[in-house]
Tab-separated table of C-alpha atoms in Angstrom:
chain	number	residue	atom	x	y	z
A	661	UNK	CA	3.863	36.082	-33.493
A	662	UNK	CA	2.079	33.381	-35.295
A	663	UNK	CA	-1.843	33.061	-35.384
A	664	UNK	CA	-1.866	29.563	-34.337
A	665	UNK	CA	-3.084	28.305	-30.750
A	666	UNK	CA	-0.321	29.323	-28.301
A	667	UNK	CA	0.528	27.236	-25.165
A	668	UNK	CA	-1.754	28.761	-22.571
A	669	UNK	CA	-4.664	29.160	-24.712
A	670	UNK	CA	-4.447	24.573	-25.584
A	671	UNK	CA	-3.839	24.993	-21.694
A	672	UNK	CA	-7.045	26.309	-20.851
A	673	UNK	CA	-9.061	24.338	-23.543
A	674	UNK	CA	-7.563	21.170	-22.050
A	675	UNK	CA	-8.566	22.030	-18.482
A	676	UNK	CA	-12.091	22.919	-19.553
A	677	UNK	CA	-12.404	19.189	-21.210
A	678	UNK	CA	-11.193	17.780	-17.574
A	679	UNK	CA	-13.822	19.897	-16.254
A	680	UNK	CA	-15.977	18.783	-18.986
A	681	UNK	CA	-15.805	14.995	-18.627
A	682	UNK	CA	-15.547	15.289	-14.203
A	683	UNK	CA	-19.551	16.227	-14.164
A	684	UNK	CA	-20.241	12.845	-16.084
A	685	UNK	CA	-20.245	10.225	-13.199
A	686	UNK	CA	-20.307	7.475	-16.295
A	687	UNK	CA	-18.039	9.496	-18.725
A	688	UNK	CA	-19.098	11.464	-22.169
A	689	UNK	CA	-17.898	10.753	-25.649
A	690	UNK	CA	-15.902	12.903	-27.367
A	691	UNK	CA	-18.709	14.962	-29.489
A	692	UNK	CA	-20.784	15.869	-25.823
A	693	UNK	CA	-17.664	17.320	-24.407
A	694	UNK	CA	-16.751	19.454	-27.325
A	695	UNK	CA	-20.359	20.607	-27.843
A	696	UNK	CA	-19.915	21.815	-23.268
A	697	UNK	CA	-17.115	23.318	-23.742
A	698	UNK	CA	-17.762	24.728	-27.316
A	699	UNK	CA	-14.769	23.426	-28.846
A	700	UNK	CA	-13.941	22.482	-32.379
A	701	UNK	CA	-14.567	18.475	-32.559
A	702	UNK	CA	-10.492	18.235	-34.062
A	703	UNK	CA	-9.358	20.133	-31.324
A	704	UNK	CA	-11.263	18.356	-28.804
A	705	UNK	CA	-10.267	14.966	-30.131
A	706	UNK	CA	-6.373	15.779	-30.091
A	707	UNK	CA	-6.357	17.099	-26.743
A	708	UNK	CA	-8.414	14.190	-25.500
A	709	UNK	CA	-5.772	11.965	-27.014
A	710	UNK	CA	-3.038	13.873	-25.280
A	711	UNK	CA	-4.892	13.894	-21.638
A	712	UNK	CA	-5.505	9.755	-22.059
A	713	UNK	CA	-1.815	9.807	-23.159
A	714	UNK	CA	-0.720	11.359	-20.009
A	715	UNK	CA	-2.895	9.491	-17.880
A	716	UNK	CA	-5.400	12.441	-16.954
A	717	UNK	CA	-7.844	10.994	-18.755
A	718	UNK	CA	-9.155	7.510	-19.621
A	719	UNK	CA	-11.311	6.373	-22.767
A	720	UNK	CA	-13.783	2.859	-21.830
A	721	UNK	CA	-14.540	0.568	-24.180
A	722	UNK	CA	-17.900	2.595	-25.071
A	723	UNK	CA	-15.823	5.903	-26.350
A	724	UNK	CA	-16.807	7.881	-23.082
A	725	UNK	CA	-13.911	9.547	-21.527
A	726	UNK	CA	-13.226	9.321	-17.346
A	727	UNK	CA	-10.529	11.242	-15.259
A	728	UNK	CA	-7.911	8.935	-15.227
A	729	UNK	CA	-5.555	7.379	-12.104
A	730	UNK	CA	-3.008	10.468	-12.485
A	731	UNK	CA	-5.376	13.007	-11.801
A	732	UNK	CA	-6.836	10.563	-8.653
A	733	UNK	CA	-2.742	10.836	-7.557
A	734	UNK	CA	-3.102	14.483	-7.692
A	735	UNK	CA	-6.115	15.075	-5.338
A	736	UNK	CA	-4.565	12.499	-2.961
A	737	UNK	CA	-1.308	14.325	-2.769
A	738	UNK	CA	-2.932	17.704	-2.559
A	739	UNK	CA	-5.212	16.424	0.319
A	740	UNK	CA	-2.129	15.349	2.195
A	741	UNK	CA	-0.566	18.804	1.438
A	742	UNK	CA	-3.587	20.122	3.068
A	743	UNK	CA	-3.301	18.276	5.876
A	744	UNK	CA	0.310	18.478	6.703
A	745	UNK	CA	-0.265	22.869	6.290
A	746	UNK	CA	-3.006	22.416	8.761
A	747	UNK	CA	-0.697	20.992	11.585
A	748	UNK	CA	2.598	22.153	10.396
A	749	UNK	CA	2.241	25.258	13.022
A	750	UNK	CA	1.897	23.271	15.685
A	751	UNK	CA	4.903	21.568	14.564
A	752	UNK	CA	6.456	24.872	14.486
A	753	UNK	CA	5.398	25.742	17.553
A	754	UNK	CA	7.039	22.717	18.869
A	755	UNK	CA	10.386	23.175	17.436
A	756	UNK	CA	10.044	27.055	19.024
A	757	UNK	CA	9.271	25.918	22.133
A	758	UNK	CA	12.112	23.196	22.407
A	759	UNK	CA	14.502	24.646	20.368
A	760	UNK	CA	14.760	21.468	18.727
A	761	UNK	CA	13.672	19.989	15.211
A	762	UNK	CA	10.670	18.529	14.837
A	763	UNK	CA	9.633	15.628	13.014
A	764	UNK	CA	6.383	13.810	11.870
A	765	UNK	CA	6.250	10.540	10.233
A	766	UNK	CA	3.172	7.422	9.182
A	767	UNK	CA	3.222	4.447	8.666
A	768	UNK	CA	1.999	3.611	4.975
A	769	UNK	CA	1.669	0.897	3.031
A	770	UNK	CA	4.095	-1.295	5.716
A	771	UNK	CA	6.508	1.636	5.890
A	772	UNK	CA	7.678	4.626	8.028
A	773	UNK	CA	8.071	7.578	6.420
A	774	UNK	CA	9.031	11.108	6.814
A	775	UNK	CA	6.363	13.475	5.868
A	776	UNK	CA	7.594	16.473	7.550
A	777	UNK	CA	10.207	18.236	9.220
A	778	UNK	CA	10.362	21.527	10.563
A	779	UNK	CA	13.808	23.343	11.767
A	780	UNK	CA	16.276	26.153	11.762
A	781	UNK	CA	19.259	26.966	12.003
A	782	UNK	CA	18.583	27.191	15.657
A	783	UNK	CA	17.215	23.854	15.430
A	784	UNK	CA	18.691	21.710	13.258
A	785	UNK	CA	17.984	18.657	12.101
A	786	UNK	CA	19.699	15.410	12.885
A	787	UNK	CA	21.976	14.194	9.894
A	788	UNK	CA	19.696	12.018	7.845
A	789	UNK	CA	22.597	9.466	6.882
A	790	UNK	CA	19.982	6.218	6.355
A	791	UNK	CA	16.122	6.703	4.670
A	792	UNK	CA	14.018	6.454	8.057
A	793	UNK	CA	12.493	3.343	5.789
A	794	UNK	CA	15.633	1.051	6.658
A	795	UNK	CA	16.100	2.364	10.401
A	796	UNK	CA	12.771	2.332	12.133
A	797	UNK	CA	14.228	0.156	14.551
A	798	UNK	CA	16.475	3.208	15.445
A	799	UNK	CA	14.695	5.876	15.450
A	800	UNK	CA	12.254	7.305	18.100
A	801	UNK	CA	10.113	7.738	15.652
A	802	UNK	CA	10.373	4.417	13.764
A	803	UNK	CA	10.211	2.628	17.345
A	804	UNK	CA	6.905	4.921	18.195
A	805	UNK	CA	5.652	3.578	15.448
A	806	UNK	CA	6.576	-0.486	15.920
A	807	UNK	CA	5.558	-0.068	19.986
A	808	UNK	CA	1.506	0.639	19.236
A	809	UNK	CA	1.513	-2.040	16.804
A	810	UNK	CA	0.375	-5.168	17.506
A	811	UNK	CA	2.488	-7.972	17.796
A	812	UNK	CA	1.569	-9.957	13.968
A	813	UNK	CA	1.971	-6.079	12.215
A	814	UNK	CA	5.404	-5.788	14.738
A	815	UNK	CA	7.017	-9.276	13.063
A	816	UNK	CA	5.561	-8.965	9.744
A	817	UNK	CA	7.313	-5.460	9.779
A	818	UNK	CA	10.302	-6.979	11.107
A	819	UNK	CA	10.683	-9.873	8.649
A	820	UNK	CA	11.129	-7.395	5.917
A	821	UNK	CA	13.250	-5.092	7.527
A	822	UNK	CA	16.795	-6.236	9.373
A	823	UNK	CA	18.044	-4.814	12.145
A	824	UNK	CA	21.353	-3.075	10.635
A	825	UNK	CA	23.973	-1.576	12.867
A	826	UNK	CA	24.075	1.674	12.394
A	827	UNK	CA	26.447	3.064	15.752
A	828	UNK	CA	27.784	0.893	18.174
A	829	UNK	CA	24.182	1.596	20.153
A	830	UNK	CA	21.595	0.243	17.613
A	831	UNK	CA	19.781	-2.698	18.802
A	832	UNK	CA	20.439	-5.311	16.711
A	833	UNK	CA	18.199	-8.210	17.474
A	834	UNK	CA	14.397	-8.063	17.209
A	835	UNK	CA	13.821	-9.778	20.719
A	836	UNK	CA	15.885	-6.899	22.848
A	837	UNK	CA	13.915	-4.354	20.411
A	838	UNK	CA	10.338	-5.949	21.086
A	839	UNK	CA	11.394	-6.339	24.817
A	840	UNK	CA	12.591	-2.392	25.268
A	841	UNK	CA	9.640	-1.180	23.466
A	842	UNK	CA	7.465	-2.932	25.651
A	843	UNK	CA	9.451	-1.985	29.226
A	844	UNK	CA	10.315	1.711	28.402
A	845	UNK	CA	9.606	4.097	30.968
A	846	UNK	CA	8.508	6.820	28.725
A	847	UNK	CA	5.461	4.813	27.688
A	848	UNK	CA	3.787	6.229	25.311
A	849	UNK	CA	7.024	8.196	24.614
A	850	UNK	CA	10.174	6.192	23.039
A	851	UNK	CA	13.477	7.466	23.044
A	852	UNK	CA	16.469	7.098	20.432
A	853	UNK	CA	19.432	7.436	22.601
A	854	UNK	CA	22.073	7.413	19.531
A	855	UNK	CA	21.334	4.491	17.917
A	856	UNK	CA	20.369	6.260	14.825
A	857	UNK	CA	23.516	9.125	15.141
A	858	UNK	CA	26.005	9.147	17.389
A	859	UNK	CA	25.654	12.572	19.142
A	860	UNK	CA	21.973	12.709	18.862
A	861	UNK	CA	19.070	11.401	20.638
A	862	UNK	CA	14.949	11.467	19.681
A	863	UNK	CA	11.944	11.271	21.545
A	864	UNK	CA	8.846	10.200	19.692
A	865	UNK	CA	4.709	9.470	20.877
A	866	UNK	CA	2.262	8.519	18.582
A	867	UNK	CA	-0.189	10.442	16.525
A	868	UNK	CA	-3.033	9.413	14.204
A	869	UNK	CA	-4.592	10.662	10.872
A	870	UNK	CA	-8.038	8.960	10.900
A	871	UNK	CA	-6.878	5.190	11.179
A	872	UNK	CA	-2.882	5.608	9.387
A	873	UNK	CA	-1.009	5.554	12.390
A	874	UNK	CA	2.132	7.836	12.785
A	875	UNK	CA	4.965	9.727	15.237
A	876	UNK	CA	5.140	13.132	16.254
A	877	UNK	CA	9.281	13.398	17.607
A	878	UNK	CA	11.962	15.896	18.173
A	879	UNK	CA	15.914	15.428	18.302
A	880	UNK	CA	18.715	16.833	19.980
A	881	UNK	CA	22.042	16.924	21.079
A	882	UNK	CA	22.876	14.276	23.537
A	883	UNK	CA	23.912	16.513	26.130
A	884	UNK	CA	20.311	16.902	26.453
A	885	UNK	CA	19.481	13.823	27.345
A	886	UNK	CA	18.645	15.283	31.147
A	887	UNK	CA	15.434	16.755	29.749
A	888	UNK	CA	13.353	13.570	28.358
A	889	UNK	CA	10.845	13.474	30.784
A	890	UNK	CA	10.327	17.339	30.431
A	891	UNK	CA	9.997	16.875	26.520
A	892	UNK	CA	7.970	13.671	27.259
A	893	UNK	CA	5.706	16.325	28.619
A	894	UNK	CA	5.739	18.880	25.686
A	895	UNK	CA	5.452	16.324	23.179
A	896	UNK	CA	1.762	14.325	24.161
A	897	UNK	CA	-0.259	17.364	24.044
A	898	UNK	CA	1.579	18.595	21.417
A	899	UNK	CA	0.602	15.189	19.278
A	900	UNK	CA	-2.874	15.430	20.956
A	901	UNK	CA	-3.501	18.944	18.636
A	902	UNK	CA	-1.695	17.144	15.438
A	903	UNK	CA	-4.148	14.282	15.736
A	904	UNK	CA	-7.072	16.154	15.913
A	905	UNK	CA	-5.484	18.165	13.591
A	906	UNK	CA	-5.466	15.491	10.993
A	907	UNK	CA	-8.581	13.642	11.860
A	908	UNK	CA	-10.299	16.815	10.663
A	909	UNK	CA	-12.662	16.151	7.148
A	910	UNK	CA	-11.165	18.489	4.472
């Protein structure tokens, strides 16, 4: 092998420059961090190049180098990973206890989305034909989500979104949607009764993760359907320990 740098070594002298330039609320030029981290001032100044290049770092108009907006990305996903490992077993236990697969979405940036899903082979999930983003008005968990907004957030949500017909059960116009939301029996519990999947029905409630609003739901087969008000009854403590759950500081 050659004596030149190898690939873990300009690994490790790149991470100690992001180390480097993080204790500097205002930044340091390019000589202070290779002085702390007693690197060559060549070396230094390529692999700053290369970390501004990829985003991890960013140089102000005064030479001092910052931790860029790709590196912010990073902690923010890892601190939802965090989150979602700290109430995926109760998730778990949820599928366990119900045999069925369990589901937790939010509602970010004016969207529903999936961020987890725990099943089994026992448990299977329903058949994810359509993104959840295009059919929260037929999914227990999209509907969840629409039912404890209020009612500017509800039509604002439902201008953007229309009301496609996905099996002959969907519910197609946003008056009979608003009006079912606000007259089901399951309150806080909404139900999907095949209007997502034919064959499969959901039961969502609603769970929070500081202020971001979100569903905690399970599916099924529809020969089920006899049980709701016993899942209704599983699920709302069951969301109760996945809001607290996320509402925890990490």
């Amino acid at each position: 092998m050659g004596g030149g740098p190898t690939l873990i070594g300009s690994v490790q002298r790149a991470f100690r420059l992001l180390e480097a330039a993080s204790a500097h609320q205002n930044g340091a030029p390019a000589k202070q961090l290779a002085r702390e981290t007693g690197l060559p001032l060549a070396t230094a100044y390529h692999l700053l190049r290369t970390l501004v290049h990829d985003g991890y770092l960013r140089k102000l108009d005064d030479g001092a180098f910052v931790l860029g907006d790709r590196l912010r990305t990073l902690h923010t996903a890892g601190r939802g990973q965090a989150l979602l490992s700290r109430v995926r077993p109760a998730l778990t236990a949820l599928r366990d206890e119900l045999s069925m697969a369990a589901y937790l979405t939010f509602y970010e940036d004016g969207e529903i989305r999936v961020a987890d899903i725990v099943d089994s082979a026992r448990s299977p999930r329903a058949p994810l034909w359509v993104g959840f983003e295009d059919a929260g008005h037929a999914t227990a968990l999209g509907k969840s989500v629409l039912r404890e907004l209020d009612g500017a957030a509800r039509q604002e949500y439902l201008s953007r979104h229309p009301l496609n017909d996905l099996t002959p059960r969907t519910i197609t116009t946003a008056e009979e949607l608003l009006r079912r939301l606000d007259a089901t029996e399951l309150a806080p519990a909404v139900a999907d009764l095949e209007e997502y999947s034919l064959g499969t029905v959901c039961v969502a409630v609603p769970v929070y993760s500081g202020t971001t609003l979100g569903a905690l739901g399970v599916s099924m087969p529809r020969d089920r359907l006899s049980r709701l008000e016993e899942i209704r009854e599983r699920l709302l403590p069951a969301a109760g320990r996945v809001t607290r759950g996320l509402s925890l500081t990490i």
